[in-house]
Structure formats: C-alpha cells, structure tokens
Amino acid sequence: MKKVALYPFNKITQGLIRFRDLLDVEIVSVIDFVFQAGCDAGELVDGTLSDIFIYASQEEGLAGVDTLILNDPGTSFGGNKGIFDENDLSGLWRKLVTYAVLRGIRVISVHDIYDQDTLSWMKENQIKIEVIHGSRGNLFKDMDARYGTEGSNTERYLKQFENEALMFSIPKKIKRIGIFATRGCIGKFTLQMKLFKEFKKNDIPVTAFITEPTGFLFGQPEGDIFKFLAQRPLEQYPYYIDTVVDHSERNGNEWIIMAGQSSILPTSNIAFNSLRFAMLKSFNPDHVLLIVGFNDDEQIRVL
C-alpha cells in the first residue's frame, strides 16, 4: 500500500488529506460521484494546493494507484440518505469496487461492513474487501491478562467492580489530554492531530489515541467503537482504553492525546451516555479541552 485513492470526499477523507504528511502512504486522488469533482482536495480542506484531485470518474480516480480506501461501506451509514438514494450511490459504490478488484487494486474499508445486502453481493461476486483494525494483538493480550476477561456474562459483570478499582490503583506518570465537544464534526480530530504534530515537531514523545477508524494509517492506536465491537464486547472498552494508555507510557511516551468519539453532551440513548462517561472516566485526563458549538449554552449548563 503505497499510492492510494480515497472514496468518498467526506469528513474522514478530509482528515486524511489535512494530515497527509503524517501518513505512510501517498494519497493520489479522491473519488466522489456527487461533490466537488475537478477540485483540488487539499485546497478545499485547508487552502493549500496538493495536486490531489477529486474525480467523478472511477477510471480517472483509480489511475496509478495500488489501493482503494473506502470510507463508506456501501450504504448511507449515518449520512444523508436522500442524496444517497437520489444518486444511487449504493450502485455506484459496487461498480467502483468491482472496477478496482478486476484491475488488481487492493480494496480496504476503514469500517466493518454489517449490511447484509452488501455482504451477500460481495459473496456472490467473490469480492474481497479488507478491514484493517491496526495492531491490537499485544493490547488485547495484555488487557486479558490484567482484567481477566473470560467467564460467563454474570461473572464478568460482577468482576467489573474489582476491575475498576484495579484500573485506578496504579498512578500513571504519562500526561493525558482529553479533547471533547458539545456536538459532532466541529474539530476534535483536527485539534488532536494538530497538537500531535506540534509535540512531534518539538521532539516530545507522544501518542495520539485516535477514535476515528483511520488510526492504522497514522501508525497510532485506534479507538473507534464500531471496529472495537467487531472484535470485543462493549463492557471491555474501558479496559482497552486503560491498556492503550499503559502501553503508551511503557513505550516511553510522556503524553497521550485522545479525542472523544461524537458529542459529550447527554442524549436520549442511555447506552451511548454510559459509553461516553466510561470513556472519559477510564482515560482520566489531566487536561481537558472542550470544543463548544454555537447555541449550545443551555445544554452546557445542563451538563
């Protein structure tokens, strides 16, 4: 994986383009069937010409690349369903993937694919799409050894009290920065990676714990909840966070920066609220940076 094309031009793609100097791959092009075709992607993202152009044509977009990185699993996946259906993006996604596979281009998705229609189509057409979770083998091994994740559901539930005490029993020397926001898509990842770059520029040992599903492309530990759930149950997520922090400290890093996934404000979903609280508590930041959206005053007072 050396020269890659990205699909589509969205929040995740823009993050990769904005911090392309931190990647181990070269972004050659972006494919998007609806937005900004013909534009320089770098200029749209940060005002800097990049020679990374956006193409509506799969032939042009995949010219000269060895890998296609998908940020979209072939369904609307939380996006604008109206635009998705109006432009038949599911059908165009399948044509793009087929075109890449037939030409020997490696196809990678940053998301796990759950949609049954898409999975059936892939099976029928013998389409292989890789999902890379980053290097988690040693993290899971150490997490299991420390927190004893085996046993029945009841046994694991009762052991959570013991594990939580264990989590905070050993003081950590590594300094932790937590970045949170009052709503989604207002700059958590951007702030995290800008800080990460500044720390590295000043030769300060630092880890970026990335909750976007693209951590593997930056060589940093991943914390995307959907990719985690594809491998482990939700109850183990706080243990995983603690293990990432512990590994970072043992690897000689002085700082670790985590940007929370989605908003920190309460929602009507109890499970989501619990997860956000667990993430915040288990990371236990020394410093908190809160990004505040416009017109969020009342919600902040409630928080």
mmCIF file of C-alpha atoms in Angstrom:
data_model
loop_
_atom_site.group_PDB
_atom_site.id
_atom_site.type_symbol
_atom_site.label_atom_id
_atom_site.label_comp_id
_atom_site.label_asym_id
_atom_site.label_seq_id
_atom_site.Cartn_x
_atom_site.Cartn_y
_atom_site.Cartn_z
ATOM 1 C CA MET A 1 0.000 0.000 0.000
ATOM 2 C CA LYS A 2 1.935 2.978 -1.327
ATOM 3 C CA LYS A 3 -0.257 5.024 -3.660
ATOM 4 C CA VAL A 4 -3.908 5.221 -2.627
ATOM 5 C CA ALA A 5 -7.223 6.623 -3.805
ATOM 6 C CA LEU A 6 -9.871 7.620 -1.265
ATOM 7 C CA TYR A 7 -13.658 7.331 -1.534
ATOM 8 C CA PRO A 8 -15.698 9.491 -0.953
ATOM 9 C CA PHE A 9 -14.905 13.141 -0.144
ATOM 10 C CA ASN A 10 -16.222 13.276 3.410
ATOM 11 C CA LYS A 11 -15.170 14.047 6.981
ATOM 12 C CA ILE A 12 -12.790 11.084 7.242
ATOM 13 C CA THR A 13 -11.228 11.695 3.837
ATOM 14 C CA GLN A 14 -10.698 15.348 4.683
ATOM 15 C CA GLY A 15 -8.901 14.378 7.896
ATOM 16 C CA LEU A 16 -6.507 12.146 5.950
ATOM 17 C CA ILE A 17 -5.821 14.909 3.434
ATOM 18 C CA ARG A 18 -5.339 17.576 6.099
ATOM 19 C CA PHE A 19 -2.693 15.469 7.855
ATOM 20 C CA ARG A 20 -1.289 13.657 4.821
ATOM 21 C CA ASP A 21 2.266 14.469 5.918
ATOM 22 C CA LEU A 22 1.790 12.094 8.878
ATOM 23 C CA LEU A 23 0.714 9.145 6.708
ATOM 24 C CA ASP A 24 2.930 6.311 5.479
ATOM 25 C CA VAL A 25 1.081 6.304 2.128
ATOM 26 C CA GLU A 26 0.733 8.794 -0.719
ATOM 27 C CA ILE A 27 -2.790 9.976 -1.498
ATOM 28 C CA VAL A 28 -3.033 10.172 -5.291
ATOM 29 C CA SER A 29 -6.707 11.006 -5.749
ATOM 30 C CA VAL A 30 -10.194 11.179 -4.275
ATOM 31 C CA ILE A 31 -13.307 9.738 -5.919
ATOM 32 C CA ASP A 32 -16.701 11.300 -5.267
ATOM 33 C CA PHE A 33 -19.714 10.853 -7.523
ATOM 34 C CA VAL A 34 -21.638 13.864 -6.181
ATOM 35 C CA PHE A 35 -19.454 16.616 -4.748
ATOM 36 C CA GLN A 36 -16.530 18.795 -5.874
ATOM 37 C CA ALA A 37 -15.386 16.839 -8.951
ATOM 38 C CA GLY A 38 -12.439 18.562 -10.652
ATOM 39 C CA CYS A 39 -11.360 20.418 -7.499
ATOM 40 C CA ASP A 40 -8.051 20.141 -5.664
ATOM 41 C CA ALA A 41 -8.879 18.294 -2.430
ATOM 42 C CA GLY A 42 -6.094 19.980 -0.456
ATOM 43 C CA GLU A 43 -7.300 23.438 -1.438
ATOM 44 C CA LEU A 44 -10.836 22.582 -0.305
ATOM 45 C CA VAL A 45 -9.640 21.188 3.033
ATOM 46 C CA ASP A 46 -7.029 23.683 4.179
ATOM 47 C CA GLY A 47 -6.483 26.154 1.333
ATOM 48 C CA THR A 48 -3.223 24.506 0.219
ATOM 49 C CA LEU A 49 -2.816 23.152 -3.313
ATOM 50 C CA SER A 50 -1.997 19.461 -3.079
ATOM 51 C CA ASP A 51 -2.278 18.036 -6.628
ATOM 52 C CA ILE A 52 -4.779 15.576 -5.135
ATOM 53 C CA PHE A 53 -7.818 15.961 -7.363
ATOM 54 C CA ILE A 54 -11.388 14.791 -6.892
ATOM 55 C CA TYR A 55 -12.815 12.695 -9.734
ATOM 56 C CA ALA A 56 -16.345 11.569 -10.525
ATOM 57 C CA SER A 57 -14.854 9.015 -12.921
ATOM 58 C CA GLN A 58 -13.640 5.729 -11.434
ATOM 59 C CA GLU A 59 -11.268 5.279 -14.389
ATOM 60 C CA GLU A 60 -9.524 8.596 -13.725
ATOM 61 C CA GLY A 61 -9.676 8.303 -9.954
ATOM 62 C CA LEU A 62 -8.048 4.874 -9.842
ATOM 63 C CA ALA A 63 -5.324 5.570 -12.405
ATOM 64 C CA GLY A 64 -1.871 4.898 -10.972
ATOM 65 C CA VAL A 65 -2.963 3.611 -7.549
ATOM 66 C CA ASP A 66 -2.368 0.265 -5.872
ATOM 67 C CA THR A 67 -5.038 0.627 -3.164
ATOM 68 C CA LEU A 68 -8.571 1.974 -2.876
ATOM 69 C CA ILE A 69 -9.505 3.058 0.662
ATOM 70 C CA LEU A 70 -13.248 3.171 1.293
ATOM 71 C CA ASN A 71 -14.659 5.461 3.981
ATOM 72 C CA ASP A 72 -18.186 4.385 3.128
ATOM 73 C CA PRO A 73 -19.443 0.791 3.471
ATOM 74 C CA GLY A 74 -21.834 0.943 0.522
ATOM 75 C CA THR A 75 -24.870 2.145 2.477
ATOM 76 C CA SER A 76 -25.882 5.560 3.834
ATOM 77 C CA PHE A 77 -24.271 4.646 7.226
ATOM 78 C CA GLY A 78 -25.458 7.752 9.061
ATOM 79 C CA GLY A 79 -25.068 10.024 6.037
ATOM 80 C CA ASN A 80 -27.674 11.900 4.007
ATOM 81 C CA LYS A 81 -29.998 9.114 2.828
ATOM 82 C CA GLY A 82 -31.755 11.431 0.369
ATOM 83 C CA ILE A 83 -28.542 12.186 -1.519
ATOM 84 C CA PHE A 84 -27.539 8.540 -1.275
ATOM 85 C CA ASP A 85 -30.765 7.257 -2.852
ATOM 86 C CA GLU A 86 -31.129 10.092 -5.381
ATOM 87 C CA ASN A 87 -27.700 9.387 -6.890
ATOM 88 C CA ASP A 88 -27.817 5.585 -6.494
ATOM 89 C CA LEU A 89 -24.583 5.722 -4.509
ATOM 90 C CA SER A 90 -25.005 2.096 -3.462
ATOM 91 C CA GLY A 91 -24.938 1.025 -7.112
ATOM 92 C CA LEU A 92 -22.029 3.331 -7.942
ATOM 93 C CA TRP A 93 -20.116 2.038 -4.886
ATOM 94 C CA ARG A 94 -20.496 -1.522 -6.178
ATOM 95 C CA LYS A 95 -19.341 -0.529 -9.675
ATOM 96 C CA LEU A 96 -16.310 1.237 -8.176
ATOM 97 C CA VAL A 97 -15.350 -1.750 -6.033
ATOM 98 C CA THR A 98 -15.831 -4.166 -8.943
ATOM 99 C CA TYR A 99 -13.739 -1.980 -11.246
ATOM 100 C CA ALA A 100 -10.910 -1.882 -8.675
ATOM 101 C CA VAL A 101 -10.973 -5.629 -7.995
ATOM 102 C CA LEU A 102 -10.923 -6.534 -11.700
ATOM 103 C CA ARG A 103 -7.804 -4.403 -12.132
ATOM 104 C CA GLY A 104 -5.953 -5.967 -9.217
ATOM 105 C CA ILE A 105 -6.267 -2.917 -6.978
ATOM 106 C CA ARG A 106 -6.358 -3.732 -3.278
ATOM 107 C CA VAL A 107 -9.625 -2.626 -1.635
ATOM 108 C CA ILE A 108 -9.649 -1.612 2.025
ATOM 109 C CA SER A 109 -12.547 -0.337 4.135
ATOM 110 C CA VAL A 110 -11.916 1.690 7.276
ATOM 111 C CA HIS A 111 -15.325 0.497 8.566
ATOM 112 C CA ASP A 112 -16.554 -3.022 9.195
ATOM 113 C CA ILE A 113 -19.354 -3.893 6.799
ATOM 114 C CA TYR A 114 -22.562 -5.060 8.503
ATOM 115 C CA ASP A 115 -25.191 -4.509 5.804
ATOM 116 C CA GLN A 116 -26.494 -7.940 4.788
ATOM 117 C CA ASP A 117 -27.344 -6.941 1.201
ATOM 118 C CA THR A 118 -23.806 -5.670 0.703
ATOM 119 C CA LEU A 119 -22.282 -8.782 2.287
ATOM 120 C CA SER A 120 -24.441 -11.031 0.094
ATOM 121 C CA TRP A 121 -23.403 -9.093 -3.009
ATOM 122 C CA MET A 122 -19.735 -9.438 -2.054
ATOM 123 C CA LYS A 123 -20.119 -13.182 -1.523
ATOM 124 C CA GLU A 124 -21.995 -13.729 -4.800
ATOM 125 C CA ASN A 125 -19.393 -11.792 -6.772
ATOM 126 C CA GLN A 126 -16.381 -13.122 -4.818
ATOM 127 C CA ILE A 127 -15.437 -9.592 -3.825
ATOM 128 C CA LYS A 128 -12.893 -9.277 -1.041
ATOM 129 C CA ILE A 129 -12.717 -6.061 0.960
ATOM 130 C CA GLU A 130 -10.179 -5.920 3.776
ATOM 131 C CA VAL A 131 -10.905 -4.203 7.071
ATOM 132 C CA ILE A 132 -7.719 -3.255 8.905
ATOM 133 C CA HIS A 133 -8.009 -2.875 12.654
ATOM 134 C CA GLY A 134 -4.461 -1.796 13.306
ATOM 135 C CA SER A 135 -2.087 -3.657 15.616
ATOM 136 C CA ARG A 136 -4.171 -4.763 18.610
ATOM 137 C CA GLY A 137 -2.747 -8.210 19.308
ATOM 138 C CA ASN A 138 -0.465 -7.209 22.181
ATOM 139 C CA LEU A 139 -3.034 -4.733 23.513
ATOM 140 C CA PHE A 140 -5.731 -7.403 23.741
ATOM 141 C CA LYS A 141 -3.268 -9.908 25.202
ATOM 142 C CA ASP A 142 -2.241 -7.527 27.984
ATOM 143 C CA MET A 143 -5.846 -6.411 28.559
ATOM 144 C CA ASP A 144 -6.979 -10.021 29.005
ATOM 145 C CA ALA A 145 -4.100 -10.785 31.377
ATOM 146 C CA ARG A 146 -4.758 -7.699 33.524
ATOM 147 C CA TYR A 147 -8.544 -7.741 33.618
ATOM 148 C CA GLY A 148 -9.435 -11.442 33.295
ATOM 149 C CA THR A 149 -11.990 -11.047 30.512
ATOM 150 C CA GLU A 150 -13.053 -14.714 30.441
ATOM 151 C CA GLY A 151 -16.048 -16.261 32.205
ATOM 152 C CA SER A 152 -19.823 -16.018 31.944
ATOM 153 C CA ASN A 153 -21.687 -12.751 31.424
ATOM 154 C CA THR A 154 -22.628 -12.691 35.119
ATOM 155 C CA GLU A 155 -19.058 -13.360 36.243
ATOM 156 C CA ARG A 156 -17.701 -10.622 34.002
ATOM 157 C CA TYR A 157 -20.375 -8.200 35.185
ATOM 158 C CA LEU A 158 -19.583 -8.789 38.859
ATOM 159 C CA LYS A 159 -15.864 -8.514 38.214
ATOM 160 C CA GLN A 160 -16.271 -5.007 36.792
ATOM 161 C CA PHE A 161 -16.209 -3.533 40.300
ATOM 162 C CA GLU A 162 -12.874 -5.234 41.000
ATOM 163 C CA ASN A 163 -11.504 -4.238 37.613
ATOM 164 C CA GLU A 164 -12.480 -0.590 38.045
ATOM 165 C CA ALA A 165 -10.595 -0.468 41.356
ATOM 166 C CA LEU A 166 -7.615 -2.075 39.626
ATOM 167 C CA MET A 167 -7.761 0.486 36.832
ATOM 168 C CA PHE A 168 -7.068 3.357 39.230
ATOM 169 C CA SER A 169 -4.821 1.526 41.705
ATOM 170 C CA ILE A 170 -1.525 2.352 39.964
ATOM 171 C CA PRO A 171 -0.845 6.072 39.348
ATOM 172 C CA LYS A 172 0.199 6.892 35.800
ATOM 173 C CA LYS A 173 3.075 9.231 35.034
ATOM 174 C CA ILE A 174 2.070 9.820 31.427
ATOM 175 C CA LYS A 175 0.170 13.091 30.991
ATOM 176 C CA ARG A 176 -3.230 12.735 29.346
ATOM 177 C CA ILE A 177 -5.059 15.305 27.201
ATOM 178 C CA GLY A 178 -8.734 14.648 26.501
ATOM 179 C CA ILE A 179 -10.479 16.563 23.706
ATOM 180 C CA PHE A 180 -14.271 16.637 23.834
ATOM 181 C CA ALA A 181 -17.029 18.612 22.150
ATOM 182 C CA THR A 182 -20.629 19.650 22.606
ATOM 183 C CA ARG A 183 -21.576 18.196 19.207
ATOM 184 C CA GLY A 184 -20.075 16.127 16.433
ATOM 185 C CA CYS A 185 -17.973 17.317 13.481
ATOM 186 C CA ILE A 186 -16.661 20.558 14.994
ATOM 187 C CA GLY A 187 -12.929 19.807 15.105
ATOM 188 C CA LYS A 188 -11.946 17.233 17.757
ATOM 189 C CA PHE A 189 -9.808 15.140 15.413
ATOM 190 C CA THR A 190 -8.319 18.229 13.765
ATOM 191 C CA LEU A 191 -7.276 19.663 17.129
ATOM 192 C CA GLN A 192 -5.912 16.302 18.263
ATOM 193 C CA MET A 193 -3.693 15.873 15.215
ATOM 194 C CA LYS A 194 -2.516 19.490 15.247
ATOM 195 C CA LEU A 195 -1.379 19.005 18.845
ATOM 196 C CA PHE A 196 0.188 15.664 17.898
ATOM 197 C CA LYS A 197 2.184 17.357 15.106
ATOM 198 C CA GLU A 198 3.384 20.147 17.402
ATOM 199 C CA PHE A 199 4.525 17.675 20.059
ATOM 200 C CA LYS A 200 6.445 15.658 17.466
ATOM 201 C CA LYS A 201 7.921 18.822 15.955
ATOM 202 C CA ASN A 202 9.329 19.661 19.390
ATOM 203 C CA ASP A 203 10.633 16.097 19.936
ATOM 204 C CA ILE A 204 8.211 15.407 22.791
ATOM 205 C CA PRO A 205 7.340 11.668 22.947
ATOM 206 C CA VAL A 206 3.584 11.470 22.313
ATOM 207 C CA THR A 207 0.818 9.073 21.318
ATOM 208 C CA ALA A 208 -2.392 10.001 19.506
ATOM 209 C CA PHE A 209 -5.197 7.657 20.586
ATOM 210 C CA ILE A 210 -7.411 8.034 17.519
ATOM 211 C CA THR A 211 -11.131 7.303 17.764
ATOM 212 C CA GLU A 212 -11.601 7.806 14.017
ATOM 213 C CA PRO A 213 -11.386 4.459 12.167
ATOM 214 C CA THR A 214 -8.155 5.580 10.451
ATOM 215 C CA GLY A 215 -5.609 5.231 13.262
ATOM 216 C CA PHE A 216 -3.804 2.409 11.440
ATOM 217 C CA LEU A 217 -2.972 4.779 8.572
ATOM 218 C CA PHE A 218 -1.162 7.071 11.012
ATOM 219 C CA GLY A 219 0.564 4.224 12.846
ATOM 220 C CA GLN A 220 -1.281 5.139 16.047
ATOM 221 C CA PRO A 221 -3.611 3.092 18.304
ATOM 222 C CA GLU A 222 -7.251 3.050 17.267
ATOM 223 C CA GLY A 223 -10.275 3.597 19.482
ATOM 224 C CA ASP A 224 -13.146 3.562 17.003
ATOM 225 C CA ILE A 225 -16.039 1.962 18.879
ATOM 226 C CA PHE A 226 -17.546 0.180 15.858
ATOM 227 C CA LYS A 227 -14.262 -1.504 14.962
ATOM 228 C CA PHE A 228 -13.776 -2.435 18.619
ATOM 229 C CA LEU A 229 -17.247 -4.019 18.788
ATOM 230 C CA ALA A 230 -16.367 -6.183 15.796
ATOM 231 C CA GLN A 231 -13.767 -7.886 17.998
ATOM 232 C CA ARG A 232 -14.768 -7.460 21.633
ATOM 233 C CA PRO A 233 -17.880 -6.776 23.790
ATOM 234 C CA LEU A 234 -18.712 -3.218 24.807
ATOM 235 C CA GLU A 235 -18.009 -3.828 28.505
ATOM 236 C CA GLN A 236 -14.295 -4.271 27.731
ATOM 237 C CA TYR A 237 -13.893 -0.896 26.040
ATOM 238 C CA PRO A 238 -12.794 0.962 29.239
ATOM 239 C CA TYR A 239 -10.183 -1.762 29.848
ATOM 240 C CA TYR A 240 -8.926 -1.279 26.316
ATOM 241 C CA ILE A 241 -8.543 2.474 26.836
ATOM 242 C CA ASP A 242 -6.591 1.896 30.038
ATOM 243 C CA THR A 243 -4.367 -0.660 28.279
ATOM 244 C CA VAL A 244 -3.604 1.780 25.435
ATOM 245 C CA VAL A 245 -2.556 4.414 27.980
ATOM 246 C CA ASP A 246 -0.418 1.876 29.863
ATOM 247 C CA HIS A 247 1.291 0.722 26.645
ATOM 248 C CA SER A 248 1.992 4.290 25.630
ATOM 249 C CA GLU A 249 3.658 5.011 28.966
ATOM 250 C CA ARG A 250 5.720 1.814 28.879
ATOM 251 C CA ASN A 251 6.857 2.714 25.350
ATOM 252 C CA GLY A 252 8.440 5.872 26.732
ATOM 253 C CA ASN A 253 5.832 8.443 25.738
ATOM 254 C CA GLU A 254 5.342 11.433 28.016
ATOM 255 C CA TRP A 255 1.936 12.471 26.643
ATOM 256 C CA ILE A 256 -1.124 10.821 25.131
ATOM 257 C CA ILE A 257 -3.881 12.747 23.355
ATOM 258 C CA MET A 258 -7.369 11.335 22.877
ATOM 259 C CA ALA A 259 -10.298 12.950 21.070
ATOM 260 C CA GLY A 260 -13.648 11.594 22.231
ATOM 261 C CA GLN A 261 -15.930 9.977 19.684
ATOM 262 C CA SER A 262 -19.049 12.060 18.915
ATOM 263 C CA SER A 263 -20.514 14.572 21.394
ATOM 264 C CA ILE A 264 -20.020 14.587 25.150
ATOM 265 C CA LEU A 265 -23.471 16.056 25.834
ATOM 266 C CA PRO A 266 -26.176 13.654 27.075
ATOM 267 C CA THR A 267 -28.592 12.142 24.564
ATOM 268 C CA SER A 268 -31.822 10.192 24.919
ATOM 269 C CA ASN A 269 -29.829 6.964 24.456
ATOM 270 C CA ILE A 270 -28.799 5.570 27.858
ATOM 271 C CA ALA A 271 -26.219 3.163 26.413
ATOM 272 C CA PHE A 272 -24.471 5.944 24.470
ATOM 273 C CA ASN A 273 -24.419 8.168 27.559
ATOM 274 C CA SER A 274 -22.889 5.355 29.608
ATOM 275 C CA LEU A 275 -20.233 4.724 26.979
ATOM 276 C CA ARG A 276 -19.225 8.385 26.869
ATOM 277 C CA PHE A 277 -18.960 8.537 30.641
ATOM 278 C CA ALA A 278 -16.927 5.312 30.709
ATOM 279 C CA MET A 279 -14.566 6.668 28.039
ATOM 280 C CA LEU A 280 -13.996 9.880 29.978
ATOM 281 C CA LYS A 281 -13.525 8.170 33.332
ATOM 282 C CA SER A 282 -11.230 5.387 32.117
ATOM 283 C CA PHE A 283 -8.984 7.792 30.191
ATOM 284 C CA ASN A 284 -8.968 10.060 33.278
ATOM 285 C CA PRO A 285 -7.439 13.124 31.549
ATOM 286 C CA ASP A 286 -5.142 15.541 33.337
ATOM 287 C CA HIS A 287 -6.144 18.261 30.885
ATOM 288 C CA VAL A 288 -9.492 18.642 29.134
ATOM 289 C CA LEU A 289 -10.048 20.736 26.007
ATOM 290 C CA LEU A 290 -13.746 21.341 25.323
ATOM 291 C CA ILE A 291 -14.804 22.478 21.862
ATOM 292 C CA VAL A 292 -18.105 24.328 22.132
ATOM 293 C CA GLY A 293 -20.634 24.610 19.331
ATOM 294 C CA PHE A 294 -22.681 27.717 18.664
ATOM 295 C CA ASN A 295 -26.014 27.918 20.521
ATOM 296 C CA ASP A 296 -25.045 25.155 22.960
ATOM 297 C CA ASP A 297 -25.170 27.341 26.097
ATOM 298 C CA GLU A 298 -28.260 25.722 27.583
ATOM 299 C CA GLN A 299 -27.014 22.194 27.001
ATOM 300 C CA ILE A 300 -23.682 23.059 28.607
ATOM 301 C CA ARG A 301 -25.444 24.433 31.691
ATOM 302 C CA VAL A 302 -27.387 21.154 31.973
ATOM 303 C CA LEU A 303 -24.137 19.201 31.620
#
